[in-house]
Amino acid sequence: MSTTNYVCYRLPEQKEYVRLEQREGEPVAMKSVKDLNGRKGFVFAPFQPSEETPVWLLQPDSIERKAVGEGDFKHCEEHSNTELKRKIAEYEKLERKNYRLRFGLCKTMFKLGKVSKLVIARHVHEMQYVVGDPEELFLHACRLYPHQYIALVNMEHAGTWLMATPEVLIEGDGLNYHTMALAGTQKMPVDYRPGQELKWSEKNRKEQSYVATYIADTLRPMTKTLDHGHPHTTMAAQLLHLRTDFDFTLNDDVQLGDVLDALHPTPAVCGIPKDAAKKLILEYEKDERKYYSGFCGPYDPEGETQLYVTLRCMEIIERHYILHAGGGIVPESKEKEEWKETEMKLNTMRDVLR
Ligand SMILES: C=C(O[C@H]1C=CC=C(C(=O)O)[C@@H]1O)C(=O)O
């Protein structure tokens, strides 16, 4: 499927999307986020850079702006094969058991004092849908989720990924930058009005405050100015999250790649303390996260940068889709509720398929 190197992205609230293609040569593969210093292009970075999953930088020789339009999406067909259905049911049982085990392990790590927050993720194989054209799926996602950042990344060596994410990692114009601490989740009530404030549990507030504190502590030594607002409710497809916004300008000797290297991965996708949490995640989700919970978007330290965290996403592989979603676990978390939360997050991509 991934024979050409192209990306399509649509910023929140926009009616147009951008299609970038690199026909000459290959996207640059980098070993670390810091290697972005002095470069520009479209970045596709993994949770943890490695030989198999480097940081990619696509440098387009074709740039098109196109209307999303109305369009009529032909939904993916479902396989009717009973043997496949039996396999899927078996797989789902195993996946449920596996999550329970990892949640238990998380609680042990809290008791041992190794971590105080850990994001555990699920990597779910959906095999019952017959694959459609990824660009059609992208357009369908744009129409379904007008308030999200939608991106389709198709790179020969990274595969084909589609996302509808609410989380900005860094956006700015070369001078003024913005980021957000996004965490805590609840289902959006049917009568929810945009801007409406809701009650948030102590558990959700704590989960989000870890992210806000981490961002403030990380940015403080790198920035000339740093301002932040209060945690408030924000929408993401069928869900609500808690969010704190940060605006900042960089110290003269700090480059944007250094800031990304310091920030990523935030406790919204990793944990606290960062190194211990990352070590546990790499131990238990070694080959699975890949580009999920990394970041992607246009990057130009002297111009426009719009980098988002790769959440509510799926990898499209010839015969099936691998959907990814995780959630922050703290000692107060309850297993069944956390499982339900990951199901709701997975539904963002499932709803694009069904
Ligand atoms: C890790 C994910 O979401 C993060 C962003 C918002 C809320 C989150 C939470 O409530 O756990 C996560 O930190 C995901 O969607 O896979």
mmCIF file of C-alpha atoms and ligand atoms in Angstrom:
data_model
loop_
_atom_site.group_PDB
_atom_site.id
_atom_site.type_symbol
_atom_site.label_atom_id
_atom_site.label_comp_id
_atom_site.label_asym_id
_atom_site.label_seq_id
_atom_site.Cartn_x
_atom_site.Cartn_y
_atom_site.Cartn_z
ATOM 1 C CA MET A 1 0.000 0.000 0.000
ATOM 2 C CA SER A 2 2.738 2.463 0.946
ATOM 3 C CA THR A 3 4.647 2.942 -2.278
ATOM 4 C CA THR A 4 4.591 6.730 -2.511
ATOM 5 C CA ASN A 5 5.585 9.183 0.175
ATOM 6 C CA TYR A 6 2.758 11.596 0.825
ATOM 7 C CA VAL A 7 0.784 13.133 3.664
ATOM 8 C CA CYS A 8 -2.606 14.823 3.864
ATOM 9 C CA TYR A 9 -3.481 16.989 6.838
ATOM 10 C CA ARG A 10 -6.425 19.172 7.799
ATOM 11 C CA LEU A 11 -6.124 21.643 10.685
ATOM 12 C CA PRO A 12 -9.063 21.982 13.110
ATOM 13 C CA GLU A 13 -12.002 24.046 11.804
ATOM 14 C CA GLN A 14 -10.504 24.329 8.283
ATOM 15 C CA LYS A 15 -12.485 23.545 5.148
ATOM 16 C CA GLU A 16 -9.343 22.838 3.123
ATOM 17 C CA TYR A 17 -6.659 20.229 3.564
ATOM 18 C CA VAL A 18 -3.060 20.135 2.432
ATOM 19 C CA ARG A 19 -1.567 17.280 0.406
ATOM 20 C CA LEU A 20 2.221 17.049 0.376
ATOM 21 C CA GLU A 21 4.125 14.583 -1.748
ATOM 22 C CA GLN A 22 7.823 13.872 -2.011
ATOM 23 C CA ARG A 23 8.568 12.380 -5.428
ATOM 24 C CA GLU A 24 12.308 13.060 -5.544
ATOM 25 C CA GLY A 25 14.363 10.957 -3.136
ATOM 26 C CA GLU A 26 13.166 9.641 0.201
ATOM 27 C CA PRO A 27 12.058 11.331 3.440
ATOM 28 C CA VAL A 28 15.034 11.836 5.801
ATOM 29 C CA ALA A 29 15.320 9.272 8.606
ATOM 30 C CA MET A 30 16.689 10.649 11.904
ATOM 31 C CA LYS A 31 17.840 8.908 15.053
ATOM 32 C CA SER A 32 16.578 11.543 17.442
ATOM 33 C CA VAL A 33 14.120 14.400 17.766
ATOM 34 C CA LYS A 34 17.069 16.780 18.294
ATOM 35 C CA ASP A 35 18.180 16.078 14.705
ATOM 36 C CA LEU A 36 15.248 18.259 13.624
ATOM 37 C CA ASN A 37 17.321 21.329 14.514
ATOM 38 C CA GLY A 38 18.194 23.270 11.367
ATOM 39 C CA ARG A 39 15.654 21.451 9.162
ATOM 40 C CA LYS A 40 12.065 21.890 7.992
ATOM 41 C CA GLY A 41 9.404 19.671 6.463
ATOM 42 C CA PHE A 42 6.589 17.377 7.574
ATOM 43 C CA VAL A 43 7.634 15.397 10.670
ATOM 44 C CA PHE A 44 6.427 11.932 11.593
ATOM 45 C CA ALA A 45 8.013 10.967 14.914
ATOM 46 C CA PRO A 46 7.485 7.752 16.918
ATOM 47 C CA PHE A 47 6.986 7.340 20.675
ATOM 48 C CA GLN A 48 10.628 6.244 20.873
ATOM 49 C CA PRO A 49 13.037 6.600 17.918
ATOM 50 C CA SER A 50 14.819 3.352 16.940
ATOM 51 C CA GLU A 51 16.305 1.640 13.854
ATOM 52 C CA GLU A 52 12.840 0.337 12.915
ATOM 53 C CA THR A 53 10.988 3.522 13.790
ATOM 54 C CA PRO A 54 13.152 6.572 13.088
ATOM 55 C CA VAL A 55 11.904 10.170 13.074
ATOM 56 C CA TRP A 56 10.866 10.880 9.467
ATOM 57 C CA LEU A 57 11.013 14.231 7.742
ATOM 58 C CA LEU A 58 9.181 14.492 4.431
ATOM 59 C CA GLN A 59 10.411 17.340 2.232
ATOM 60 C CA PRO A 60 7.672 17.842 -0.347
ATOM 61 C CA ASP A 61 8.188 18.736 -3.996
ATOM 62 C CA SER A 62 4.431 18.911 -4.541
ATOM 63 C CA ILE A 63 2.101 20.982 -2.332
ATOM 64 C CA GLU A 64 -1.632 21.061 -3.022
ATOM 65 C CA ARG A 65 -4.489 22.715 -1.151
ATOM 66 C CA LYS A 66 -7.837 21.048 -1.701
ATOM 67 C CA ALA A 67 -11.386 21.428 -0.446
ATOM 68 C CA VAL A 68 -12.647 18.716 1.925
ATOM 69 C CA GLY A 69 -16.114 19.184 0.361
ATOM 70 C CA GLU A 70 -19.230 17.205 1.135
ATOM 71 C CA GLY A 71 -18.548 13.910 -0.582
ATOM 72 C CA ASP A 72 -20.310 10.609 -0.172
ATOM 73 C CA PHE A 73 -18.347 7.978 1.711
ATOM 74 C CA LYS A 74 -18.833 4.341 0.799
ATOM 75 C CA HIS A 75 -18.529 2.525 4.123
ATOM 76 C CA CYS A 76 -16.119 -0.354 4.563
ATOM 77 C CA GLU A 77 -17.773 -3.699 4.054
ATOM 78 C CA GLU A 78 -17.669 -6.251 6.851
ATOM 79 C CA HIS A 79 -16.220 -9.704 6.233
ATOM 80 C CA SER A 80 -18.945 -12.304 6.745
ATOM 81 C CA ASN A 81 -16.537 -15.216 7.228
ATOM 82 C CA THR A 82 -17.552 -17.188 10.380
ATOM 83 C CA GLU A 83 -14.050 -18.576 10.965
ATOM 84 C CA LEU A 84 -12.700 -15.018 11.026
ATOM 85 C CA LYS A 85 -15.464 -14.001 13.459
ATOM 86 C CA ARG A 86 -14.483 -16.852 15.808
ATOM 87 C CA LYS A 87 -10.840 -15.782 15.659
ATOM 88 C CA ILE A 88 -11.793 -12.185 16.393
ATOM 89 C CA ALA A 89 -13.830 -13.233 19.455
ATOM 90 C CA GLU A 90 -10.888 -15.296 20.742
ATOM 91 C CA TYR A 91 -8.485 -12.437 20.133
ATOM 92 C CA GLU A 92 -10.769 -9.994 21.985
ATOM 93 C CA LYS A 93 -10.843 -12.285 25.037
ATOM 94 C CA LEU A 94 -7.052 -12.463 25.097
ATOM 95 C CA GLU A 95 -6.734 -8.729 24.677
ATOM 96 C CA ARG A 96 -9.087 -8.124 27.619
ATOM 97 C CA LYS A 97 -7.036 -10.487 29.814
ATOM 98 C CA ASN A 98 -3.796 -8.858 28.755
ATOM 99 C CA TYR A 99 -5.061 -5.381 29.692
ATOM 100 C CA ARG A 100 -6.178 -6.627 33.135
ATOM 101 C CA LEU A 101 -2.692 -8.068 33.726
ATOM 102 C CA ARG A 102 -0.943 -4.871 32.687
ATOM 103 C CA PHE A 103 -3.270 -2.792 34.842
ATOM 104 C CA GLY A 104 -2.388 -5.047 37.819
ATOM 105 C CA LEU A 105 1.282 -4.563 37.069
ATOM 106 C CA CYS A 106 0.747 -0.835 37.055
ATOM 107 C CA LYS A 107 -0.714 -0.982 40.558
ATOM 108 C CA THR A 108 2.311 -3.011 41.716
ATOM 109 C CA MET A 109 4.628 -0.349 40.292
ATOM 110 C CA PHE A 110 2.733 2.317 42.265
ATOM 111 C CA LYS A 111 3.081 0.266 45.479
ATOM 112 C CA LEU A 112 6.802 -0.181 44.855
ATOM 113 C CA GLY A 113 7.110 3.571 44.366
ATOM 114 C CA LYS A 114 8.572 3.193 40.835
ATOM 115 C CA VAL A 115 6.039 5.508 39.150
ATOM 116 C CA SER A 116 3.128 7.700 40.222
ATOM 117 C CA LYS A 117 1.410 7.823 36.801
ATOM 118 C CA LEU A 118 1.713 5.427 33.867
ATOM 119 C CA VAL A 119 -0.025 5.501 30.486
ATOM 120 C CA ILE A 120 -0.862 1.995 29.317
ATOM 121 C CA ALA A 121 -2.072 1.543 25.773
ATOM 122 C CA ARG A 122 -3.962 -0.981 23.689
ATOM 123 C CA HIS A 123 -3.067 -1.944 20.128
ATOM 124 C CA VAL A 124 -6.159 -3.539 18.701
ATOM 125 C CA HIS A 125 -6.368 -5.475 15.429
ATOM 126 C CA GLU A 126 -9.611 -4.864 13.545
ATOM 127 C CA MET A 127 -9.915 -7.441 10.797
ATOM 128 C CA GLN A 128 -13.597 -7.473 9.934
ATOM 129 C CA TYR A 129 -13.620 -4.406 7.688
ATOM 130 C CA VAL A 130 -12.675 -4.531 4.029
ATOM 131 C CA VAL A 131 -10.045 -1.889 3.381
ATOM 132 C CA GLY A 132 -11.057 1.212 1.453
ATOM 133 C CA ASP A 133 -8.867 3.848 -0.176
ATOM 134 C CA PRO A 134 -6.911 5.610 2.647
ATOM 135 C CA GLU A 135 -7.447 9.042 1.069
ATOM 136 C CA GLU A 136 -11.202 8.418 1.081
ATOM 137 C CA LEU A 137 -10.982 7.393 4.742
ATOM 138 C CA PHE A 138 -9.026 10.590 5.450
ATOM 139 C CA LEU A 139 -11.722 12.761 3.852
ATOM 140 C CA HIS A 140 -14.411 10.867 5.721
ATOM 141 C CA ALA A 141 -12.540 11.518 9.016
ATOM 142 C CA CYS A 142 -12.272 15.238 8.124
ATOM 143 C CA ARG A 143 -16.047 15.420 7.713
ATOM 144 C CA LEU A 144 -16.807 13.390 10.846
ATOM 145 C CA TYR A 145 -14.467 15.411 13.071
ATOM 146 C CA PRO A 146 -14.376 19.069 11.986
ATOM 147 C CA HIS A 147 -12.765 20.178 15.313
ATOM 148 C CA GLN A 148 -9.848 17.697 15.294
ATOM 149 C CA TYR A 149 -6.529 17.682 13.512
ATOM 150 C CA ILE A 150 -6.780 14.956 10.877
ATOM 151 C CA ALA A 151 -3.726 13.495 9.175
ATOM 152 C CA LEU A 152 -2.983 10.633 6.834
ATOM 153 C CA VAL A 153 0.679 9.719 6.604
ATOM 154 C CA ASN A 154 1.815 7.322 3.902
ATOM 155 C CA MET A 155 5.529 6.626 3.886
ATOM 156 C CA GLU A 156 7.227 3.689 2.288
ATOM 157 C CA HIS A 157 9.134 2.765 5.456
ATOM 158 C CA ALA A 158 6.717 3.950 8.158
ATOM 159 C CA GLY A 159 3.467 2.587 6.699
ATOM 160 C CA THR A 160 0.061 4.191 6.400
ATOM 161 C CA TRP A 161 -1.384 5.960 9.441
ATOM 162 C CA LEU A 162 -4.625 7.857 9.955
ATOM 163 C CA MET A 163 -5.384 9.987 13.027
ATOM 164 C CA ALA A 164 -8.027 12.371 14.418
ATOM 165 C CA THR A 165 -6.230 13.921 17.358
ATOM 166 C CA PRO A 166 -7.133 16.725 19.786
ATOM 167 C CA GLU A 167 -3.666 17.240 21.307
ATOM 168 C CA VAL A 168 -1.235 19.960 20.206
ATOM 169 C CA LEU A 169 2.403 19.233 21.031
ATOM 170 C CA ILE A 170 3.777 22.558 19.747
ATOM 171 C CA GLU A 171 2.346 25.116 17.351
ATOM 172 C CA GLY A 172 3.706 28.545 16.520
ATOM 173 C CA ASP A 173 4.984 31.030 13.968
ATOM 174 C CA GLY A 174 8.724 31.064 14.649
ATOM 175 C CA LEU A 175 8.362 33.559 17.511
ATOM 176 C CA ASN A 176 5.262 32.792 19.600
ATOM 177 C CA TYR A 177 4.506 29.215 20.557
ATOM 178 C CA HIS A 178 1.635 27.316 22.170
ATOM 179 C CA THR A 179 1.282 23.898 23.781
ATOM 180 C CA MET A 180 -1.291 22.190 26.004
ATOM 181 C CA ALA A 181 -1.524 19.795 28.935
ATOM 182 C CA LEU A 182 -4.330 17.450 27.897
ATOM 183 C CA ALA A 183 -5.477 14.577 30.100
ATOM 184 C CA GLY A 184 -8.485 13.292 32.022
ATOM 185 C CA THR A 185 -11.386 11.884 30.045
ATOM 186 C CA GLN A 186 -15.147 11.620 30.279
ATOM 187 C CA LYS A 187 -17.865 10.809 27.785
ATOM 188 C CA MET A 188 -19.509 13.888 26.297
ATOM 189 C CA PRO A 189 -23.102 14.186 27.619
ATOM 190 C CA VAL A 190 -25.661 14.304 24.765
ATOM 191 C CA ASP A 191 -26.759 17.829 25.768
ATOM 192 C CA TYR A 192 -23.197 19.202 26.122
ATOM 193 C CA ARG A 193 -22.724 22.773 24.853
ATOM 194 C CA PRO A 194 -19.234 23.875 23.644
ATOM 195 C CA GLY A 195 -17.489 25.905 26.347
ATOM 196 C CA GLN A 196 -19.632 24.439 29.115
ATOM 197 C CA GLU A 197 -17.689 23.531 32.291
ATOM 198 C CA LEU A 198 -18.325 20.150 33.869
ATOM 199 C CA LYS A 199 -17.408 18.516 37.166
ATOM 200 C CA TRP A 200 -14.156 16.523 37.060
ATOM 201 C CA SER A 201 -13.185 13.819 39.548
ATOM 202 C CA GLU A 202 -10.118 14.209 41.754
ATOM 203 C CA LYS A 203 -8.546 11.323 39.827
ATOM 204 C CA ASN A 204 -8.925 13.124 36.492
ATOM 205 C CA ARG A 205 -7.667 16.420 37.935
ATOM 206 C CA LYS A 206 -4.601 14.717 39.374
ATOM 207 C CA GLU A 207 -3.890 12.916 36.077
ATOM 208 C CA GLN A 208 -4.011 16.232 34.205
ATOM 209 C CA SER A 209 -2.085 18.255 36.799
ATOM 210 C CA TYR A 210 0.892 15.889 36.366
ATOM 211 C CA VAL A 211 1.012 16.883 32.703
ATOM 212 C CA ALA A 212 0.633 20.615 33.393
ATOM 213 C CA THR A 213 3.383 20.608 36.048
ATOM 214 C CA TYR A 214 5.713 18.632 33.782
ATOM 215 C CA ILE A 215 5.192 21.055 30.868
ATOM 216 C CA ALA A 216 5.761 24.131 33.065
ATOM 217 C CA ASP A 217 8.905 22.619 34.656
ATOM 218 C CA THR A 218 10.305 21.535 31.278
ATOM 219 C CA LEU A 219 9.652 24.827 29.486
ATOM 220 C CA ARG A 220 10.668 27.216 32.294
ATOM 221 C CA PRO A 221 14.469 27.003 31.758
ATOM 222 C CA MET A 222 14.097 27.165 27.942
ATOM 223 C CA THR A 223 11.770 30.128 27.623
ATOM 224 C CA LYS A 224 11.918 33.931 27.793
ATOM 225 C CA THR A 225 8.182 34.208 28.513
ATOM 226 C CA LEU A 226 5.833 31.469 29.682
ATOM 227 C CA ASP A 227 2.133 32.035 30.454
ATOM 228 C CA HIS A 228 -0.566 29.536 31.237
ATOM 229 C CA GLY A 229 -4.310 29.481 31.764
ATOM 230 C CA HIS A 230 -6.480 27.312 34.049
ATOM 231 C CA PRO A 231 -7.537 23.730 33.421
ATOM 232 C CA HIS A 232 -10.775 23.777 31.431
ATOM 233 C CA THR A 233 -13.036 21.342 29.609
ATOM 234 C CA THR A 234 -12.337 20.745 25.919
ATOM 235 C CA MET A 235 -14.034 18.546 23.307
ATOM 236 C CA ALA A 236 -12.459 15.682 21.337
ATOM 237 C CA ALA A 237 -14.895 13.816 19.073
ATOM 238 C CA GLN A 238 -17.340 12.048 21.466
ATOM 239 C CA LEU A 239 -15.148 12.752 24.508
ATOM 240 C CA LEU A 240 -14.226 15.577 26.848
ATOM 241 C CA HIS A 241 -10.778 16.237 28.311
ATOM 242 C CA LEU A 242 -9.209 18.650 30.775
ATOM 243 C CA ARG A 243 -6.790 21.092 29.196
ATOM 244 C CA THR A 244 -4.367 23.820 30.285
ATOM 245 C CA ASP A 245 -2.940 26.108 27.567
ATOM 246 C CA PHE A 246 0.622 27.433 27.586
ATOM 247 C CA ASP A 247 1.986 30.340 25.514
ATOM 248 C CA PHE A 248 5.726 30.907 25.328
ATOM 249 C CA THR A 249 8.681 32.469 23.535
ATOM 250 C CA LEU A 250 12.073 30.762 23.431
ATOM 251 C CA ASN A 251 15.378 31.852 24.943
ATOM 252 C CA ASP A 252 17.766 33.100 22.206
ATOM 253 C CA ASP A 253 20.088 30.080 22.536
ATOM 254 C CA VAL A 254 17.294 27.460 22.444
ATOM 255 C CA GLN A 255 16.260 25.736 19.206
ATOM 256 C CA LEU A 256 12.825 24.261 18.530
ATOM 257 C CA GLY A 257 14.238 20.725 18.171
ATOM 258 C CA ASP A 258 15.678 21.014 21.711
ATOM 259 C CA VAL A 259 12.252 21.937 23.083
ATOM 260 C CA LEU A 260 10.598 18.992 21.331
ATOM 261 C CA ASP A 261 13.307 16.681 22.560
ATOM 262 C CA ALA A 262 12.760 17.877 26.137
ATOM 263 C CA LEU A 263 8.934 17.789 26.017
ATOM 264 C CA HIS A 264 8.294 14.533 24.188
ATOM 265 C CA PRO A 265 6.912 12.208 25.474
ATOM 266 C CA THR A 266 4.807 14.179 27.967
ATOM 267 C CA PRO A 267 2.992 12.403 30.838
ATOM 268 C CA ALA A 268 -0.174 12.565 28.679
ATOM 269 C CA VAL A 269 1.250 9.555 26.805
ATOM 270 C CA CYS A 270 4.104 8.332 29.062
ATOM 271 C CA GLY A 271 4.097 8.855 32.839
ATOM 272 C CA ILE A 272 5.800 10.259 35.930
ATOM 273 C CA PRO A 273 8.717 10.136 36.464
ATOM 274 C CA LYS A 274 9.370 10.164 32.721
ATOM 275 C CA ASP A 275 12.396 7.858 32.505
ATOM 276 C CA ALA A 276 10.994 5.120 34.750
ATOM 277 C CA ALA A 277 7.611 5.263 32.977
ATOM 278 C CA LYS A 278 9.219 5.137 29.533
ATOM 279 C CA LYS A 279 11.319 2.135 30.538
ATOM 280 C CA LEU A 280 8.198 0.231 31.656
ATOM 281 C CA ILE A 281 6.302 1.146 28.488
ATOM 282 C CA LEU A 282 9.171 0.004 26.273
ATOM 283 C CA GLU A 283 9.336 -3.256 28.218
ATOM 284 C CA TYR A 284 5.615 -4.042 27.853
ATOM 285 C CA GLU A 285 4.692 -2.388 24.553
ATOM 286 C CA LYS A 286 8.056 -2.789 22.870
ATOM 287 C CA ASP A 287 7.056 -3.394 19.266
ATOM 288 C CA GLU A 288 3.566 -2.052 19.437
ATOM 289 C CA ARG A 289 3.463 1.694 19.940
ATOM 290 C CA LYS A 290 5.568 2.599 16.912
ATOM 291 C CA TYR A 291 4.194 5.981 15.754
ATOM 292 C CA TYR A 292 1.219 5.991 18.162
ATOM 293 C CA SER A 293 1.866 8.618 20.890
ATOM 294 C CA GLY A 294 4.635 10.158 18.812
ATOM 295 C CA PHE A 295 3.928 13.418 17.000
ATOM 296 C CA CYS A 296 3.448 14.694 13.501
ATOM 297 C CA GLY A 297 2.814 17.781 11.400
ATOM 298 C CA PRO A 298 4.444 20.621 9.471
ATOM 299 C CA TYR A 299 7.642 21.873 11.125
ATOM 300 C CA ASP A 300 9.548 25.065 10.353
ATOM 301 C CA PRO A 301 11.514 26.801 13.134
ATOM 302 C CA GLU A 302 11.473 30.020 11.095
ATOM 303 C CA GLY A 303 7.850 29.811 9.984
ATOM 304 C CA GLU A 304 4.666 27.880 10.732
ATOM 305 C CA THR A 305 4.845 24.787 12.941
ATOM 306 C CA GLN A 306 1.777 22.683 13.756
ATOM 307 C CA LEU A 307 2.769 19.520 15.563
ATOM 308 C CA TYR A 308 0.130 17.261 17.087
ATOM 309 C CA VAL A 309 0.438 14.154 19.250
ATOM 310 C CA THR A 310 -0.429 11.029 17.242
ATOM 311 C CA LEU A 311 -3.518 9.862 19.183
ATOM 312 C CA ARG A 312 -6.887 8.330 18.184
ATOM 313 C CA CYS A 313 -5.056 6.734 15.292
ATOM 314 C CA MET A 314 -4.702 3.535 13.319
ATOM 315 C CA GLU A 315 -2.138 1.917 11.118
ATOM 316 C CA ILE A 316 -3.607 0.641 7.872
ATOM 317 C CA ILE A 317 -2.020 -2.597 6.749
ATOM 318 C CA GLU A 318 -3.151 -4.358 3.608
ATOM 319 C CA ARG A 319 -5.666 -6.708 5.184
ATOM 320 C CA HIS A 320 -6.449 -5.025 8.447
ATOM 321 C CA TYR A 321 -6.286 -1.996 10.731
ATOM 322 C CA ILE A 322 -4.357 -1.659 13.982
ATOM 323 C CA LEU A 323 -6.065 0.854 16.266
ATOM 324 C CA HIS A 324 -4.197 2.423 19.203
ATOM 325 C CA ALA A 325 -5.486 4.059 22.389
ATOM 326 C CA GLY A 326 -4.244 4.457 25.921
ATOM 327 C CA GLY A 327 -5.040 6.146 29.166
ATOM 328 C CA GLY A 328 -3.241 7.546 32.175
ATOM 329 C CA ILE A 329 -3.351 5.294 35.227
ATOM 330 C CA VAL A 330 -2.869 6.680 38.753
ATOM 331 C CA PRO A 331 -3.272 4.770 42.052
ATOM 332 C CA GLU A 332 -6.956 5.839 42.265
ATOM 333 C CA SER A 333 -7.803 4.370 38.810
ATOM 334 C CA LYS A 334 -10.304 1.514 38.493
ATOM 335 C CA GLU A 335 -9.618 -1.191 35.927
ATOM 336 C CA LYS A 336 -13.112 -1.465 34.385
ATOM 337 C CA GLU A 337 -13.420 2.304 34.012
ATOM 338 C CA GLU A 338 -10.010 2.607 32.381
ATOM 339 C CA TRP A 339 -10.858 -0.201 29.967
ATOM 340 C CA LYS A 340 -14.105 1.585 29.035
ATOM 341 C CA GLU A 341 -12.138 4.794 28.491
ATOM 342 C CA THR A 342 -9.794 3.087 26.007
ATOM 343 C CA GLU A 343 -12.867 1.623 24.243
ATOM 344 C CA MET A 344 -14.323 5.126 23.850
ATOM 345 C CA LYS A 345 -11.019 6.400 22.481
ATOM 346 C CA LEU A 346 -10.780 3.464 20.042
ATOM 347 C CA ASN A 347 -14.258 4.349 18.820
ATOM 348 C CA THR A 348 -12.880 7.551 17.267
ATOM 349 C CA MET A 349 -11.232 5.449 14.538
ATOM 350 C CA ARG A 350 -13.838 2.643 14.607
ATOM 351 C CA ASP A 351 -16.473 5.232 13.707
ATOM 352 C CA VAL A 352 -14.430 6.175 10.646
ATOM 353 C CA LEU A 353 -14.535 2.539 9.537
ATOM 354 C CA ARG A 354 -18.105 1.492 10.297
HETATM 355 C C1 LIG B 1 -3.152 8.543 25.530
HETATM 356 C C2 LIG B 1 -4.270 8.993 24.989
HETATM 357 O O1 LIG B 1 -4.898 10.150 25.413
HETATM 358 C C3 LIG B 1 -4.249 11.073 26.271
HETATM 359 C C4 LIG B 1 -4.826 12.402 25.996
HETATM 360 C C5 LIG B 1 -5.987 12.818 26.637
HETATM 361 C C6 LIG B 1 -6.499 12.086 27.710
HETATM 362 C C7 LIG B 1 -5.811 11.043 28.229
HETATM 363 C C8 LIG B 1 -6.323 10.296 29.414
HETATM 364 O O2 LIG B 1 -7.378 10.688 29.964
HETATM 365 O O3 LIG B 1 -5.759 9.289 29.810
HETATM 366 C C9 LIG B 1 -4.466 10.654 27.714
HETATM 367 O O4 LIG B 1 -3.512 11.230 28.546
HETATM 368 C C10 LIG B 1 -4.918 8.296 23.877
HETATM 369 O O5 LIG B 1 -5.891 8.806 23.339
HETATM 370 O O6 LIG B 1 -4.418 7.236 23.486
#
